[in-house]
Amino acid sequence: MEKYVSEVKLIDHNQQIIFEYLSNFENLSEYLNSGLIEKITKQVPQVKITDFESDRDSCKFNITGMGVARIRIVNREPFKTIKVESSGGLPLSFTFWIQLLPETPHQTKMRLTLHADMNMMIKMMAGNKLAEGINQLAETLSKLPYK
């Protein structure tokens, strides 16, 4: 099991607002379908995401060449932690945490942690990209239009 931890990001929003937004995949669906998927494809051309669908607790999407990915929120600790797990479809399994900590009443620190279980070949191909990707994801999440 490999562990990847993002840099800590400071977000100019209240911890509760960020938690409520990120703990509902329907909010992310709106953002992903409005252009984020295209940005990801431009940054990482070998990863093409299509057919994104979500409800409050889960989402699924196709990654060209890898298959259908399914992820599900398995635990919410109000305003502090969101735990997400993969549920098949990819050649790796993972658990992912979004951790939130108040800095001030209107600023929140966020850190992402990914535990990934993958075979040696995938680790050699994707290991460095996962380390970069966790920081890119943290940067992207820190800039979402929280409301």
PDB file of C-alpha atoms in Angstrom:
ATOM      1  CA  MET A   1       0.000   0.000   0.000  1.00  0.00           C
ATOM      2  CA  GLU A   2       1.477   3.329  -1.095  1.00  0.00           C
ATOM      3  CA  LYS A   3       0.692   6.609   0.651  1.00  0.00           C
ATOM      4  CA  TYR A   4       0.553  10.003  -1.054  1.00  0.00           C
ATOM      5  CA  VAL A   5      -0.114  13.219   0.880  1.00  0.00           C
ATOM      6  CA  SER A   6      -0.813  16.605  -0.675  1.00  0.00           C
ATOM      7  CA  GLU A   7       0.559  19.935   0.355  1.00  0.00           C
ATOM      8  CA  VAL A   8      -1.710  21.804   2.780  1.00  0.00           C
ATOM      9  CA  LYS A   9      -3.911  24.305   0.945  1.00  0.00           C
ATOM     10  CA  LEU A  10      -5.517  27.355   2.536  1.00  0.00           C
ATOM     11  CA  ILE A  11      -9.046  28.014   1.283  1.00  0.00           C
ATOM     12  CA  ASP A  12     -10.805  31.340   1.850  1.00  0.00           C
ATOM     13  CA  HIS A  13     -14.083  29.801   2.989  1.00  0.00           C
ATOM     14  CA  ASN A  14     -15.670  28.516   6.159  1.00  0.00           C
ATOM     15  CA  GLN A  15     -14.912  24.882   7.061  1.00  0.00           C
ATOM     16  CA  GLN A  16     -18.606  23.885   7.159  1.00  0.00           C
ATOM     17  CA  ILE A  17     -19.316  25.308   3.687  1.00  0.00           C
ATOM     18  CA  ILE A  18     -16.344  23.445   2.188  1.00  0.00           C
ATOM     19  CA  PHE A  19     -17.294  20.194   3.925  1.00  0.00           C
ATOM     20  CA  GLU A  20     -20.924  20.360   2.771  1.00  0.00           C
ATOM     21  CA  TYR A  21     -19.867  21.074  -0.807  1.00  0.00           C
ATOM     22  CA  LEU A  22     -17.198  18.354  -1.061  1.00  0.00           C
ATOM     23  CA  SER A  23     -19.231  15.699   0.762  1.00  0.00           C
ATOM     24  CA  ASN A  24     -21.879  15.731  -1.985  1.00  0.00           C
ATOM     25  CA  PHE A  25     -20.657  14.326  -5.314  1.00  0.00           C
ATOM     26  CA  GLU A  26     -23.580  16.017  -7.103  1.00  0.00           C
ATOM     27  CA  ASN A  27     -21.799  19.351  -6.528  1.00  0.00           C
ATOM     28  CA  LEU A  28     -18.644  18.001  -8.137  1.00  0.00           C
ATOM     29  CA  SER A  29     -20.637  16.638 -11.074  1.00  0.00           C
ATOM     30  CA  GLU A  30     -21.801  20.131 -11.977  1.00  0.00           C
ATOM     31  CA  TYR A  31     -18.222  21.433 -11.856  1.00  0.00           C
ATOM     32  CA  LEU A  32     -16.688  18.475 -13.720  1.00  0.00           C
ATOM     33  CA  ASN A  33     -19.214  18.632 -16.509  1.00  0.00           C
ATOM     34  CA  SER A  34     -18.661  22.391 -16.924  1.00  0.00           C
ATOM     35  CA  GLY A  35     -15.093  22.050 -18.166  1.00  0.00           C
ATOM     36  CA  LEU A  36     -12.857  20.401 -15.574  1.00  0.00           C
ATOM     37  CA  ILE A  37     -12.790  17.080 -17.447  1.00  0.00           C
ATOM     38  CA  GLU A  38     -11.435  18.846 -20.539  1.00  0.00           C
ATOM     39  CA  LYS A  39      -8.748  20.568 -18.429  1.00  0.00           C
ATOM     40  CA  ILE A  40      -7.668  17.221 -16.961  1.00  0.00           C
ATOM     41  CA  THR A  41      -7.446  15.711 -20.451  1.00  0.00           C
ATOM     42  CA  LYS A  42      -5.284  18.627 -21.652  1.00  0.00           C
ATOM     43  CA  GLN A  43      -2.916  18.302 -18.674  1.00  0.00           C
ATOM     44  CA  VAL A  44      -2.721  14.504 -18.829  1.00  0.00           C
ATOM     45  CA  PRO A  45      -3.558  13.485 -22.433  1.00  0.00           C
ATOM     46  CA  GLN A  46      -3.231   9.758 -21.714  1.00  0.00           C
ATOM     47  CA  VAL A  47      -6.125  10.021 -19.220  1.00  0.00           C
ATOM     48  CA  LYS A  48      -9.444  10.628 -20.920  1.00  0.00           C
ATOM     49  CA  ILE A  49     -12.473  10.717 -18.622  1.00  0.00           C
ATOM     50  CA  THR A  50     -15.950  10.259 -20.088  1.00  0.00           C
ATOM     51  CA  ASP A  51     -19.471   9.304 -19.007  1.00  0.00           C
ATOM     52  CA  PHE A  52     -19.301  10.940 -15.559  1.00  0.00           C
ATOM     53  CA  GLU A  53     -22.369  10.192 -13.407  1.00  0.00           C
ATOM     54  CA  SER A  54     -22.961  10.869  -9.737  1.00  0.00           C
ATOM     55  CA  ASP A  55     -25.373  10.967  -6.856  1.00  0.00           C
ATOM     56  CA  ARG A  56     -24.787  12.349  -3.357  1.00  0.00           C
ATOM     57  CA  ASP A  57     -22.629   9.431  -2.154  1.00  0.00           C
ATOM     58  CA  SER A  58     -20.999   7.937  -5.237  1.00  0.00           C
ATOM     59  CA  CYS A  59     -19.834   8.550  -8.754  1.00  0.00           C
ATOM     60  CA  LYS A  60     -18.671   6.542 -11.716  1.00  0.00           C
ATOM     61  CA  PHE A  61     -16.822   7.455 -14.867  1.00  0.00           C
ATOM     62  CA  ASN A  62     -14.945   5.798 -17.693  1.00  0.00           C
ATOM     63  CA  ILE A  63     -11.173   6.195 -17.999  1.00  0.00           C
ATOM     64  CA  THR A  64     -10.172   5.295 -21.544  1.00  0.00           C
ATOM     65  CA  GLY A  65      -7.924   2.249 -21.557  1.00  0.00           C
ATOM     66  CA  MET A  66      -8.569   1.433 -17.900  1.00  0.00           C
ATOM     67  CA  GLY A  67     -12.309   0.906 -17.565  1.00  0.00           C
ATOM     68  CA  VAL A  68     -15.128   2.219 -15.420  1.00  0.00           C
ATOM     69  CA  ALA A  69     -14.061   3.712 -12.106  1.00  0.00           C
ATOM     70  CA  ARG A  70     -16.484   3.756  -9.195  1.00  0.00           C
ATOM     71  CA  ILE A  71     -15.885   5.681  -5.999  1.00  0.00           C
ATOM     72  CA  ARG A  72     -18.063   6.078  -2.935  1.00  0.00           C
ATOM     73  CA  ILE A  73     -18.050   8.271   0.152  1.00  0.00           C
ATOM     74  CA  VAL A  74     -17.869   5.777   3.012  1.00  0.00           C
ATOM     75  CA  ASN A  75     -17.545   8.125   5.974  1.00  0.00           C
ATOM     76  CA  ARG A  76     -18.262  11.746   6.803  1.00  0.00           C
ATOM     77  CA  GLU A  77     -17.026  13.242  10.050  1.00  0.00           C
ATOM     78  CA  PRO A  78     -18.927  16.543   9.990  1.00  0.00           C
ATOM     79  CA  PHE A  79     -16.824  19.474   8.954  1.00  0.00           C
ATOM     80  CA  LYS A  80     -13.510  17.578   9.422  1.00  0.00           C
ATOM     81  CA  THR A  81     -13.052  14.503   7.229  1.00  0.00           C
ATOM     82  CA  ILE A  82     -14.516  12.892   4.109  1.00  0.00           C
ATOM     83  CA  LYS A  83     -13.377   9.333   3.385  1.00  0.00           C
ATOM     84  CA  VAL A  84     -13.745   7.952  -0.141  1.00  0.00           C
ATOM     85  CA  GLU A  85     -13.038   4.415  -1.401  1.00  0.00           C
ATOM     86  CA  SER A  86     -12.815   2.887  -4.832  1.00  0.00           C
ATOM     87  CA  SER A  87     -15.208   0.046  -5.495  1.00  0.00           C
ATOM     88  CA  GLY A  88     -13.757  -1.806  -8.434  1.00  0.00           C
ATOM     89  CA  GLY A  89     -13.290  -1.301 -12.115  1.00  0.00           C
ATOM     90  CA  LEU A  90      -9.670  -0.121 -11.998  1.00  0.00           C
ATOM     91  CA  PRO A  91      -6.400  -2.056 -11.782  1.00  0.00           C
ATOM     92  CA  LEU A  92      -5.791  -0.448  -8.387  1.00  0.00           C
ATOM     93  CA  SER A  93      -7.824   0.114  -5.251  1.00  0.00           C
ATOM     94  CA  PHE A  94      -7.578   3.159  -3.061  1.00  0.00           C
ATOM     95  CA  THR A  95      -8.838   4.988  -0.020  1.00  0.00           C
ATOM     96  CA  PHE A  96      -8.813   8.746  -0.092  1.00  0.00           C
ATOM     97  CA  TRP A  97      -9.296  11.293   2.693  1.00  0.00           C
ATOM     98  CA  ILE A  98     -10.099  14.987   2.520  1.00  0.00           C
ATOM     99  CA  GLN A  99      -9.100  16.559   5.816  1.00  0.00           C
ATOM    100  CA  LEU A 100     -10.319  20.026   6.808  1.00  0.00           C
ATOM    101  CA  LEU A 101      -9.086  22.142   9.693  1.00  0.00           C
ATOM    102  CA  PRO A 102     -10.252  25.678  10.533  1.00  0.00           C
ATOM    103  CA  GLU A 103      -7.546  28.322  10.356  1.00  0.00           C
ATOM    104  CA  THR A 104      -9.883  31.256  11.073  1.00  0.00           C
ATOM    105  CA  PRO A 105     -13.702  31.491  10.958  1.00  0.00           C
ATOM    106  CA  HIS A 106     -13.398  32.234   7.214  1.00  0.00           C
ATOM    107  CA  GLN A 107     -10.322  30.218   6.230  1.00  0.00           C
ATOM    108  CA  THR A 108      -9.790  26.462   6.186  1.00  0.00           C
ATOM    109  CA  LYS A 109      -6.714  24.298   5.757  1.00  0.00           C
ATOM    110  CA  MET A 110      -7.190  21.265   3.514  1.00  0.00           C
ATOM    111  CA  ARG A 111      -4.965  18.231   3.036  1.00  0.00           C
ATOM    112  CA  LEU A 112      -5.569  15.164   0.874  1.00  0.00           C
ATOM    113  CA  THR A 113      -4.246  11.693   1.671  1.00  0.00           C
ATOM    114  CA  LEU A 114      -4.357   8.772  -0.760  1.00  0.00           C
ATOM    115  CA  HIS A 115      -3.596   5.146   0.099  1.00  0.00           C
ATOM    116  CA  ALA A 116      -3.317   3.138  -3.122  1.00  0.00           C
ATOM    117  CA  ASP A 117      -2.924  -0.617  -3.500  1.00  0.00           C
ATOM    118  CA  MET A 118      -1.478  -1.385  -6.927  1.00  0.00           C
ATOM    119  CA  ASN A 119       0.681  -3.981  -8.582  1.00  0.00           C
ATOM    120  CA  MET A 120       4.357  -3.294  -9.267  1.00  0.00           C
ATOM    121  CA  MET A 121       3.868  -2.502 -12.958  1.00  0.00           C
ATOM    122  CA  ILE A 122       1.197   0.108 -12.254  1.00  0.00           C
ATOM    123  CA  LYS A 123       3.283   1.495  -9.403  1.00  0.00           C
ATOM    124  CA  MET A 124       6.244   1.989 -11.757  1.00  0.00           C
ATOM    125  CA  MET A 125       4.050   3.621 -14.407  1.00  0.00           C
ATOM    126  CA  ALA A 126       1.823   5.745 -12.168  1.00  0.00           C
ATOM    127  CA  GLY A 127       3.635   6.240  -8.857  1.00  0.00           C
ATOM    128  CA  ASN A 128       5.199   9.611  -9.670  1.00  0.00           C
ATOM    129  CA  LYS A 129       2.051  10.765 -11.437  1.00  0.00           C
ATOM    130  CA  LEU A 130      -0.016   9.981  -8.327  1.00  0.00           C
ATOM    131  CA  ALA A 131       2.354  12.065  -6.206  1.00  0.00           C
ATOM    132  CA  GLU A 132       1.944  14.986  -8.632  1.00  0.00           C
ATOM    133  CA  GLY A 133      -1.754  14.306  -9.111  1.00  0.00           C
ATOM    134  CA  ILE A 134      -2.622  14.501  -5.416  1.00  0.00           C
ATOM    135  CA  ASN A 135      -1.155  18.019  -5.300  1.00  0.00           C
ATOM    136  CA  GLN A 136      -2.921  19.037  -8.514  1.00  0.00           C
ATOM    137  CA  LEU A 137      -6.198  17.737  -7.100  1.00  0.00           C
ATOM    138  CA  ALA A 138      -5.655  19.678  -3.855  1.00  0.00           C
ATOM    139  CA  GLU A 139      -4.984  22.818  -5.896  1.00  0.00           C
ATOM    140  CA  THR A 140      -8.136  22.261  -7.964  1.00  0.00           C
ATOM    141  CA  LEU A 141     -10.316  21.609  -4.907  1.00  0.00           C
ATOM    142  CA  SER A 142      -8.942  24.718  -3.206  1.00  0.00           C
ATOM    143  CA  LYS A 143     -10.235  26.827  -6.106  1.00  0.00           C
ATOM    144  CA  LEU A 144     -13.760  25.409  -6.421  1.00  0.00           C
ATOM    145  CA  PRO A 145     -16.645  27.905  -6.297  1.00  0.00           C
ATOM    146  CA  TYR A 146     -17.792  27.084  -2.761  1.00  0.00           C
ATOM    147  CA  LYS A 147     -21.233  28.451  -1.972  1.00  0.00           C
TER     148      LYS A 147
END
